[in-house]
Amino acid sequence: MHIGSHVVYEIYPKSFCDSNHDGIGDIRGILTKLDYLKELNVDCLWLTPFFESPQLDNGYDISDYFKIDPRYGTMADFDELIKQTKSRDMTVMLDMVFNHTSTAHPWFQKALAGDPVYQNYYFFKESKDGKVPTNWVSKFGGSTWEYVPNLDLYYLHLFGKTQADLNWDNPAVRKEMADILQFWMDKGVKGFRFDVINLISKPSVFTNDDQGDGRRFYTDGLHVHEYLKELNQATFGKDPSILTVGEMSSTDIANCILYAGEH
């Protein structure tokens, strides 16, 4: 992939290179291939998620944004990757999944335990006339709502039921996202690819969709540009050398210009 002046090479760590012969690719495996990648004129490595995860959606269900899944290695391995890429005039771009977390994430587990602070990190809704809150269809099939018996509430998941959507209308959630980015920027990360980032702004009132599957209510939502600008100004926007890529699900050209800049 060529982006501007960057040649970006996407790496799915699980299958790229296995350094310890356990059948799973890892960060040390990536280290062994840096000279080869440099020969290909690659200057940016895009790593798909290697964070702690139950791996129910290939790592796109994150249970801890600050930790590396042990199957891929250690933080020391990652620090070495940053050091070795920098010495070759290469950078690392991380894949950040900010629309949702794994239901195994401590925030969601606290929400399930009844903590109202963390329930407001997600979307918990009561049933509507004895039915699910809306008739929206998950991108993975079935309803976007999963019932929690002990709470007598449903939570929203636009993707799998183990991927609970975050409530970006909550300033605390937006602060958490900024803190995550700053942590990895401080590590020397020079790029972020944001997974389905144009879905983060949900409507203030959830209603049935009589014309489709519900995606028109949350795609390029009312506050999405505001929230992304806020995130930009708090973190990566302070460093013009950082490359950002947004995955824009079902968007349109008008919004693309707003996300990326008309130039």
PDB file of C-alpha atoms in Angstrom:
ATOM      1  CA  MET A   1       0.000   0.000   0.000  1.00  0.00           C
ATOM      2  CA  HIS A   2       1.414   3.413  -0.978  1.00  0.00           C
ATOM      3  CA  ILE A   3       0.146   6.347   1.067  1.00  0.00           C
ATOM      4  CA  GLY A   4       1.621   9.711   0.157  1.00  0.00           C
ATOM      5  CA  SER A   5       5.353   9.272   0.542  1.00  0.00           C
ATOM      6  CA  HIS A   6       4.963   6.103   2.600  1.00  0.00           C
ATOM      7  CA  VAL A   7       5.138   2.495   1.473  1.00  0.00           C
ATOM      8  CA  VAL A   8       3.023   0.686   4.042  1.00  0.00           C
ATOM      9  CA  TYR A   9       3.273  -3.081   4.584  1.00  0.00           C
ATOM     10  CA  GLU A  10       0.431  -4.691   6.518  1.00  0.00           C
ATOM     11  CA  ILE A  11       1.398  -7.480   8.894  1.00  0.00           C
ATOM     12  CA  TYR A  12      -1.044  -9.876  10.526  1.00  0.00           C
ATOM     13  CA  PRO A  13       1.308 -10.993  13.323  1.00  0.00           C
ATOM     14  CA  LYS A  14      -0.376 -14.336  13.923  1.00  0.00           C
ATOM     15  CA  SER A  15       0.633 -15.714  10.525  1.00  0.00           C
ATOM     16  CA  PHE A  16       3.615 -13.567   9.472  1.00  0.00           C
ATOM     17  CA  CYS A  17       6.650 -15.215  11.089  1.00  0.00           C
ATOM     18  CA  ASP A  18       6.876 -17.655  13.996  1.00  0.00           C
ATOM     19  CA  SER A  19      10.177 -17.236  15.858  1.00  0.00           C
ATOM     20  CA  ASN A  20       9.659 -19.835  18.591  1.00  0.00           C
ATOM     21  CA  HIS A  21       7.938 -22.572  16.550  1.00  0.00           C
ATOM     22  CA  ASP A  22       4.741 -22.640  18.585  1.00  0.00           C
ATOM     23  CA  GLY A  23       2.603 -22.307  15.470  1.00  0.00           C
ATOM     24  CA  ILE A  24       1.789 -18.627  16.038  1.00  0.00           C
ATOM     25  CA  GLY A  25       3.590 -15.665  14.521  1.00  0.00           C
ATOM     26  CA  ASP A  26       5.081 -13.155  16.924  1.00  0.00           C
ATOM     27  CA  ILE A  27       6.895  -9.854  17.292  1.00  0.00           C
ATOM     28  CA  ARG A  28      10.324 -11.475  17.356  1.00  0.00           C
ATOM     29  CA  GLY A  29       9.434 -13.092  14.066  1.00  0.00           C
ATOM     30  CA  ILE A  30       8.777  -9.646  12.607  1.00  0.00           C
ATOM     31  CA  LEU A  31      12.188  -8.535  13.876  1.00  0.00           C
ATOM     32  CA  THR A  32      13.888 -11.249  11.837  1.00  0.00           C
ATOM     33  CA  LYS A  33      12.317  -9.907   8.624  1.00  0.00           C
ATOM     34  CA  LEU A  34      13.113  -6.195   8.956  1.00  0.00           C
ATOM     35  CA  ASP A  35      16.082  -6.247   6.571  1.00  0.00           C
ATOM     36  CA  TYR A  36      13.990  -8.070   3.969  1.00  0.00           C
ATOM     37  CA  LEU A  37      11.167  -5.527   4.356  1.00  0.00           C
ATOM     38  CA  LYS A  38      13.664  -2.703   4.046  1.00  0.00           C
ATOM     39  CA  GLU A  39      14.894  -4.228   0.790  1.00  0.00           C
ATOM     40  CA  LEU A  40      11.305  -3.960  -0.471  1.00  0.00           C
ATOM     41  CA  ASN A  41      11.479  -0.211   0.257  1.00  0.00           C
ATOM     42  CA  VAL A  42       8.885  -0.537   3.002  1.00  0.00           C
ATOM     43  CA  ASP A  43       9.106   2.355   5.422  1.00  0.00           C
ATOM     44  CA  CYS A  44       5.997   1.801   7.552  1.00  0.00           C
ATOM     45  CA  LEU A  45       4.844  -1.451   9.149  1.00  0.00           C
ATOM     46  CA  TRP A  46       1.109  -1.607   9.831  1.00  0.00           C
ATOM     47  CA  LEU A  47       0.533  -4.210  12.552  1.00  0.00           C
ATOM     48  CA  THR A  48      -2.984  -5.553  12.988  1.00  0.00           C
ATOM     49  CA  PRO A  49      -4.032  -5.836  16.654  1.00  0.00           C
ATOM     50  CA  PHE A  50      -1.633  -7.730  18.913  1.00  0.00           C
ATOM     51  CA  PHE A  51      -3.157  -6.498  22.176  1.00  0.00           C
ATOM     52  CA  GLU A  52      -4.575  -8.779  24.839  1.00  0.00           C
ATOM     53  CA  SER A  53      -7.712 -10.364  23.403  1.00  0.00           C
ATOM     54  CA  PRO A  54      -9.886 -13.495  23.585  1.00  0.00           C
ATOM     55  CA  GLN A  55      -9.217 -13.682  19.820  1.00  0.00           C
ATOM     56  CA  LEU A  56     -12.877 -14.177  18.915  1.00  0.00           C
ATOM     57  CA  ASP A  57     -12.482 -11.704  16.032  1.00  0.00           C
ATOM     58  CA  ASN A  58      -8.808 -12.117  15.135  1.00  0.00           C
ATOM     59  CA  GLY A  59      -7.707  -9.603  17.752  1.00  0.00           C
ATOM     60  CA  TYR A  60     -10.267  -6.938  16.878  1.00  0.00           C
ATOM     61  CA  ASP A  61     -11.884  -7.708  20.244  1.00  0.00           C
ATOM     62  CA  ILE A  62      -9.467  -6.032  22.639  1.00  0.00           C
ATOM     63  CA  SER A  63      -9.514  -6.743  26.365  1.00  0.00           C
ATOM     64  CA  ASP A  64      -6.523  -4.524  27.261  1.00  0.00           C
ATOM     65  CA  TYR A  65      -5.184  -1.750  25.020  1.00  0.00           C
ATOM     66  CA  PHE A  66      -2.009  -1.360  27.088  1.00  0.00           C
ATOM     67  CA  LYS A  67      -0.831  -4.965  27.041  1.00  0.00           C
ATOM     68  CA  ILE A  68       0.552  -7.239  24.371  1.00  0.00           C
ATOM     69  CA  ASP A  69      -1.085 -10.641  24.062  1.00  0.00           C
ATOM     70  CA  PRO A  70       1.515 -13.092  25.421  1.00  0.00           C
ATOM     71  CA  ARG A  71       1.160 -15.308  22.351  1.00  0.00           C
ATOM     72  CA  TYR A  72       2.816 -12.491  20.363  1.00  0.00           C
ATOM     73  CA  GLY A  73       5.581 -11.681  22.831  1.00  0.00           C
ATOM     74  CA  THR A  74       6.357  -9.074  25.435  1.00  0.00           C
ATOM     75  CA  MET A  75       6.521  -5.311  25.737  1.00  0.00           C
ATOM     76  CA  ALA A  76      10.308  -5.660  25.649  1.00  0.00           C
ATOM     77  CA  ASP A  77       9.956  -7.316  22.242  1.00  0.00           C
ATOM     78  CA  PHE A  78       7.832  -4.411  21.057  1.00  0.00           C
ATOM     79  CA  ASP A  79      10.312  -1.857  22.389  1.00  0.00           C
ATOM     80  CA  GLU A  80      13.013  -3.671  20.437  1.00  0.00           C
ATOM     81  CA  LEU A  81      10.846  -3.541  17.315  1.00  0.00           C
ATOM     82  CA  ILE A  82      10.515   0.232  17.659  1.00  0.00           C
ATOM     83  CA  LYS A  83      14.270   0.557  18.166  1.00  0.00           C
ATOM     84  CA  GLN A  84      15.157  -1.648  15.190  1.00  0.00           C
ATOM     85  CA  THR A  85      12.663  -0.066  12.801  1.00  0.00           C
ATOM     86  CA  LYS A  86      13.867   3.405  13.747  1.00  0.00           C
ATOM     87  CA  SER A  87      17.471   2.412  13.014  1.00  0.00           C
ATOM     88  CA  ARG A  88      16.341   1.452   9.488  1.00  0.00           C
ATOM     89  CA  ASP A  89      14.352   4.663   8.948  1.00  0.00           C
ATOM     90  CA  MET A  90      11.121   2.694   9.240  1.00  0.00           C
ATOM     91  CA  THR A  91       8.080   3.374  11.419  1.00  0.00           C
ATOM     92  CA  VAL A  92       5.337   1.328  13.055  1.00  0.00           C
ATOM     93  CA  MET A  93       1.601   1.945  12.633  1.00  0.00           C
ATOM     94  CA  LEU A  94      -0.803   0.273  15.065  1.00  0.00           C
ATOM     95  CA  ASP A  95      -4.344  -0.869  14.365  1.00  0.00           C
ATOM     96  CA  MET A  96      -6.612   0.716  16.983  1.00  0.00           C
ATOM     97  CA  VAL A  97     -10.110  -0.648  17.589  1.00  0.00           C
ATOM     98  CA  PHE A  98     -11.946   2.211  19.260  1.00  0.00           C
ATOM     99  CA  ASN A  99     -15.573   1.564  18.283  1.00  0.00           C
ATOM    100  CA  HIS A 100     -15.880  -1.327  20.712  1.00  0.00           C
ATOM    101  CA  THR A 101     -14.058  -3.410  23.288  1.00  0.00           C
ATOM    102  CA  SER A 102     -14.146  -7.083  24.055  1.00  0.00           C
ATOM    103  CA  THR A 103     -16.777  -7.996  26.624  1.00  0.00           C
ATOM    104  CA  ALA A 104     -13.794  -9.418  28.546  1.00  0.00           C
ATOM    105  CA  HIS A 105     -12.420  -5.892  28.995  1.00  0.00           C
ATOM    106  CA  PRO A 106     -12.376  -4.796  32.670  1.00  0.00           C
ATOM    107  CA  TRP A 107     -14.586  -1.807  31.811  1.00  0.00           C
ATOM    108  CA  PHE A 108     -17.321  -4.058  30.509  1.00  0.00           C
ATOM    109  CA  GLN A 109     -16.908  -6.540  33.336  1.00  0.00           C
ATOM    110  CA  LYS A 110     -17.434  -3.698  35.821  1.00  0.00           C
ATOM    111  CA  ALA A 111     -20.506  -2.659  33.847  1.00  0.00           C
ATOM    112  CA  LEU A 112     -21.884  -6.192  34.076  1.00  0.00           C
ATOM    113  CA  ALA A 113     -21.306  -6.092  37.830  1.00  0.00           C
ATOM    114  CA  GLY A 114     -23.659  -3.109  38.003  1.00  0.00           C
ATOM    115  CA  ASP A 115     -21.222  -0.200  38.170  1.00  0.00           C
ATOM    116  CA  PRO A 116     -23.136   2.760  36.656  1.00  0.00           C
ATOM    117  CA  VAL A 117     -19.909   4.591  35.829  1.00  0.00           C
ATOM    118  CA  TYR A 118     -18.807   1.817  33.496  1.00  0.00           C
ATOM    119  CA  GLN A 119     -22.280   1.075  32.210  1.00  0.00           C
ATOM    120  CA  ASN A 120     -22.090   4.607  30.795  1.00  0.00           C
ATOM    121  CA  TYR A 121     -18.952   3.547  28.894  1.00  0.00           C
ATOM    122  CA  TYR A 122     -21.271   1.432  26.740  1.00  0.00           C
ATOM    123  CA  PHE A 123     -24.897   1.436  25.596  1.00  0.00           C
ATOM    124  CA  PHE A 124     -27.205  -0.421  27.973  1.00  0.00           C
ATOM    125  CA  LYS A 125     -30.896  -0.112  27.141  1.00  0.00           C
ATOM    126  CA  GLU A 126     -34.180  -1.477  28.430  1.00  0.00           C
ATOM    127  CA  SER A 127     -36.401  -3.614  26.250  1.00  0.00           C
ATOM    128  CA  LYS A 128     -39.011  -1.881  24.140  1.00  0.00           C
ATOM    129  CA  ASP A 129     -42.501  -3.323  24.469  1.00  0.00           C
ATOM    130  CA  GLY A 130     -40.969  -6.612  25.543  1.00  0.00           C
ATOM    131  CA  LYS A 131     -38.641  -6.685  22.530  1.00  0.00           C
ATOM    132  CA  VAL A 132     -35.054  -5.681  21.797  1.00  0.00           C
ATOM    133  CA  PRO A 133     -34.494  -1.892  21.933  1.00  0.00           C
ATOM    134  CA  THR A 134     -34.302  -1.592  18.119  1.00  0.00           C
ATOM    135  CA  ASN A 135     -34.524  -3.835  15.078  1.00  0.00           C
ATOM    136  CA  TRP A 136     -30.980  -3.054  13.953  1.00  0.00           C
ATOM    137  CA  VAL A 137     -29.012  -5.899  12.371  1.00  0.00           C
ATOM    138  CA  SER A 138     -25.428  -6.660  13.393  1.00  0.00           C
ATOM    139  CA  LYS A 139     -22.774  -6.557  10.685  1.00  0.00           C
ATOM    140  CA  PHE A 140     -22.036 -10.141  11.712  1.00  0.00           C
ATOM    141  CA  GLY A 141     -25.699 -11.172  11.538  1.00  0.00           C
ATOM    142  CA  GLY A 142     -28.546 -11.224  14.026  1.00  0.00           C
ATOM    143  CA  SER A 143     -29.592  -8.458  16.374  1.00  0.00           C
ATOM    144  CA  THR A 144     -27.224  -5.696  17.484  1.00  0.00           C
ATOM    145  CA  TRP A 145     -28.529  -6.186  21.037  1.00  0.00           C
ATOM    146  CA  GLU A 146     -27.562  -8.820  23.592  1.00  0.00           C
ATOM    147  CA  TYR A 147     -29.614  -9.409  26.727  1.00  0.00           C
ATOM    148  CA  VAL A 148     -27.984  -9.445  30.184  1.00  0.00           C
ATOM    149  CA  PRO A 149     -30.353 -11.313  32.531  1.00  0.00           C
ATOM    150  CA  ASN A 150     -28.920 -10.104  35.844  1.00  0.00           C
ATOM    151  CA  LEU A 151     -29.288  -6.472  34.726  1.00  0.00           C
ATOM    152  CA  ASP A 152     -32.503  -6.946  32.729  1.00  0.00           C
ATOM    153  CA  LEU A 153     -30.866  -4.750  30.083  1.00  0.00           C
ATOM    154  CA  TYR A 154     -29.536  -5.094  26.564  1.00  0.00           C
ATOM    155  CA  TYR A 155     -26.151  -3.848  25.362  1.00  0.00           C
ATOM    156  CA  LEU A 156     -25.312  -2.661  21.861  1.00  0.00           C
ATOM    157  CA  HIS A 157     -22.863  -4.530  19.605  1.00  0.00           C
ATOM    158  CA  LEU A 158     -22.692  -3.524  15.959  1.00  0.00           C
ATOM    159  CA  PHE A 159     -20.378  -6.477  15.377  1.00  0.00           C
ATOM    160  CA  GLY A 160     -20.131  -9.722  17.378  1.00  0.00           C
ATOM    161  CA  LYS A 161     -21.901 -10.094  20.708  1.00  0.00           C
ATOM    162  CA  THR A 162     -18.506 -10.212  22.445  1.00  0.00           C
ATOM    163  CA  GLN A 163     -17.694  -6.745  21.040  1.00  0.00           C
ATOM    164  CA  ALA A 164     -19.620  -4.124  23.013  1.00  0.00           C
ATOM    165  CA  ASP A 165     -19.860  -0.664  21.452  1.00  0.00           C
ATOM    166  CA  LEU A 166     -18.275   2.187  23.362  1.00  0.00           C
ATOM    167  CA  ASN A 167     -20.247   5.320  24.213  1.00  0.00           C
ATOM    168  CA  TRP A 168     -18.190   8.144  22.726  1.00  0.00           C
ATOM    169  CA  ASP A 169     -20.764  10.664  23.950  1.00  0.00           C
ATOM    170  CA  ASN A 170     -19.216  10.053  27.373  1.00  0.00           C
ATOM    171  CA  PRO A 171     -16.217  12.430  27.798  1.00  0.00           C
ATOM    172  CA  ALA A 172     -14.539   9.842  30.042  1.00  0.00           C
ATOM    173  CA  VAL A 173     -14.476   7.364  27.152  1.00  0.00           C
ATOM    174  CA  ARG A 174     -12.917   9.935  24.843  1.00  0.00           C
ATOM    175  CA  LYS A 175     -10.274  10.652  27.491  1.00  0.00           C
ATOM    176  CA  GLU A 176      -9.529   6.936  27.781  1.00  0.00           C
ATOM    177  CA  MET A 177      -8.998   6.724  24.006  1.00  0.00           C
ATOM    178  CA  ALA A 178      -6.625   9.693  24.064  1.00  0.00           C
ATOM    179  CA  ASP A 179      -4.665   8.139  26.939  1.00  0.00           C
ATOM    180  CA  ILE A 180      -4.278   4.914  24.976  1.00  0.00           C
ATOM    181  CA  LEU A 181      -2.896   6.738  21.944  1.00  0.00           C
ATOM    182  CA  GLN A 182      -0.538   8.806  24.077  1.00  0.00           C
ATOM    183  CA  PHE A 183       0.819   5.648  25.726  1.00  0.00           C
ATOM    184  CA  TRP A 184       1.797   4.176  22.349  1.00  0.00           C
ATOM    185  CA  MET A 185       3.054   7.507  21.002  1.00  0.00           C
ATOM    186  CA  ASP A 186       5.351   7.696  24.016  1.00  0.00           C
ATOM    187  CA  LYS A 187       6.617   4.251  22.993  1.00  0.00           C
ATOM    188  CA  GLY A 188       7.649   5.672  19.628  1.00  0.00           C
ATOM    189  CA  VAL A 189       4.698   4.623  17.479  1.00  0.00           C
ATOM    190  CA  LYS A 190       4.406   6.909  14.443  1.00  0.00           C
ATOM    191  CA  GLY A 191       1.122   5.804  12.926  1.00  0.00           C
ATOM    192  CA  PHE A 192      -2.403   4.693  13.738  1.00  0.00           C
ATOM    193  CA  ARG A 193      -4.987   2.932  11.610  1.00  0.00           C
ATOM    194  CA  PHE A 194      -8.442   3.381  13.137  1.00  0.00           C
ATOM    195  CA  ASP A 195     -10.832   0.482  12.668  1.00  0.00           C
ATOM    196  CA  VAL A 196     -14.417   1.373  11.576  1.00  0.00           C
ATOM    197  CA  ILE A 197     -13.836   4.774  13.153  1.00  0.00           C
ATOM    198  CA  ASN A 198     -16.743   6.499  11.399  1.00  0.00           C
ATOM    199  CA  LEU A 199     -19.229   4.419  13.426  1.00  0.00           C
ATOM    200  CA  ILE A 200     -18.337   5.848  16.839  1.00  0.00           C
ATOM    201  CA  SER A 201     -21.071   8.508  17.037  1.00  0.00           C
ATOM    202  CA  LYS A 202     -24.411   6.919  17.856  1.00  0.00           C
ATOM    203  CA  PRO A 203     -27.789   8.698  17.872  1.00  0.00           C
ATOM    204  CA  SER A 204     -29.100  10.294  21.053  1.00  0.00           C
ATOM    205  CA  VAL A 205     -32.358   8.344  20.653  1.00  0.00           C
ATOM    206  CA  PHE A 206     -32.380   4.755  19.420  1.00  0.00           C
ATOM    207  CA  THR A 207     -35.284   3.965  17.090  1.00  0.00           C
ATOM    208  CA  ASN A 208     -36.292   1.166  14.754  1.00  0.00           C
ATOM    209  CA  ASP A 209     -35.216   1.415  11.128  1.00  0.00           C
ATOM    210  CA  ASP A 210     -38.183   0.958   8.811  1.00  0.00           C
ATOM    211  CA  GLN A 211     -35.951   1.395   5.747  1.00  0.00           C
ATOM    212  CA  GLY A 212     -33.016  -0.884   6.448  1.00  0.00           C
ATOM    213  CA  ASP A 213     -30.734  -2.495   9.012  1.00  0.00           C
ATOM    214  CA  GLY A 214     -30.031   0.557  11.164  1.00  0.00           C
ATOM    215  CA  ARG A 215     -26.635   1.533   9.794  1.00  0.00           C
ATOM    216  CA  ARG A 216     -27.936   4.877   8.498  1.00  0.00           C
ATOM    217  CA  PHE A 217     -28.435   5.905  12.128  1.00  0.00           C
ATOM    218  CA  TYR A 218     -24.805   5.434  13.173  1.00  0.00           C
ATOM    219  CA  THR A 219     -22.691   5.716   9.998  1.00  0.00           C
ATOM    220  CA  ASP A 220     -20.933   9.127   9.952  1.00  0.00           C
ATOM    221  CA  GLY A 221     -22.933  10.084  13.039  1.00  0.00           C
ATOM    222  CA  LEU A 222     -23.767  13.570  14.226  1.00  0.00           C
ATOM    223  CA  HIS A 223     -20.652  14.103  16.384  1.00  0.00           C
ATOM    224  CA  VAL A 224     -18.089  11.926  14.602  1.00  0.00           C
ATOM    225  CA  HIS A 225     -16.060  14.779  13.097  1.00  0.00           C
ATOM    226  CA  GLU A 226     -16.148  16.681  16.373  1.00  0.00           C
ATOM    227  CA  TYR A 227     -14.873  13.673  18.317  1.00  0.00           C
ATOM    228  CA  LEU A 228     -12.119  12.860  15.833  1.00  0.00           C
ATOM    229  CA  LYS A 229     -10.947  16.465  15.793  1.00  0.00           C
ATOM    230  CA  GLU A 230     -10.841  16.421  19.585  1.00  0.00           C
ATOM    231  CA  LEU A 231      -8.796  13.198  19.529  1.00  0.00           C
ATOM    232  CA  ASN A 232      -6.489  14.670  16.896  1.00  0.00           C
ATOM    233  CA  GLN A 233      -5.827  17.817  18.896  1.00  0.00           C
ATOM    234  CA  ALA A 234      -5.207  15.878  22.105  1.00  0.00           C
ATOM    235  CA  THR A 235      -2.779  13.350  20.623  1.00  0.00           C
ATOM    236  CA  PHE A 236      -1.482  12.621  17.117  1.00  0.00           C
ATOM    237  CA  GLY A 237      -2.280  16.068  15.748  1.00  0.00           C
ATOM    238  CA  LYS A 238       0.552  17.437  17.893  1.00  0.00           C
ATOM    239  CA  ASP A 239       3.093  15.454  15.848  1.00  0.00           C
ATOM    240  CA  PRO A 240       2.966  16.102  12.089  1.00  0.00           C
ATOM    241  CA  SER A 241       5.172  13.065  11.439  1.00  0.00           C
ATOM    242  CA  ILE A 242       2.434  10.667  12.577  1.00  0.00           C
ATOM    243  CA  LEU A 243       0.492   8.917   9.816  1.00  0.00           C
ATOM    244  CA  THR A 244      -3.203   8.208  10.399  1.00  0.00           C
ATOM    245  CA  VAL A 245      -5.523   5.993   8.380  1.00  0.00           C
ATOM    246  CA  GLY A 246      -9.256   5.718   8.932  1.00  0.00           C
ATOM    247  CA  GLU A 247     -11.374   2.747   7.936  1.00  0.00           C
ATOM    248  CA  MET A 248     -14.646   4.386   6.911  1.00  0.00           C
ATOM    249  CA  SER A 249     -17.425   1.831   6.738  1.00  0.00           C
ATOM    250  CA  SER A 250     -20.214   2.692   4.250  1.00  0.00           C
ATOM    251  CA  THR A 251     -19.238   6.359   4.112  1.00  0.00           C
ATOM    252  CA  ASP A 252     -19.678   8.785   1.192  1.00  0.00           C
ATOM    253  CA  ILE A 253     -17.412  11.180  -0.681  1.00  0.00           C
ATOM    254  CA  ALA A 254     -18.680  14.267   1.143  1.00  0.00           C
ATOM    255  CA  ASN A 255     -17.725  12.780   4.491  1.00  0.00           C
ATOM    256  CA  CYS A 256     -14.436  11.428   3.114  1.00  0.00           C
ATOM    257  CA  ILE A 257     -13.420  14.997   2.312  1.00  0.00           C
ATOM    258  CA  LEU A 258     -14.272  16.051   5.863  1.00  0.00           C
ATOM    259  CA  TYR A 259     -12.282  13.153   7.335  1.00  0.00           C
ATOM    260  CA  ALA A 260      -9.211  13.416   5.133  1.00  0.00           C
ATOM    261  CA  GLY A 261      -9.114  16.998   3.851  1.00  0.00           C
ATOM    262  CA  GLU A 262     -10.080  18.004   0.350  1.00  0.00           C
ATOM    263  CA  HIS A 263      -6.454  18.197  -0.791  1.00  0.00           C
TER     264      HIS A 263
END
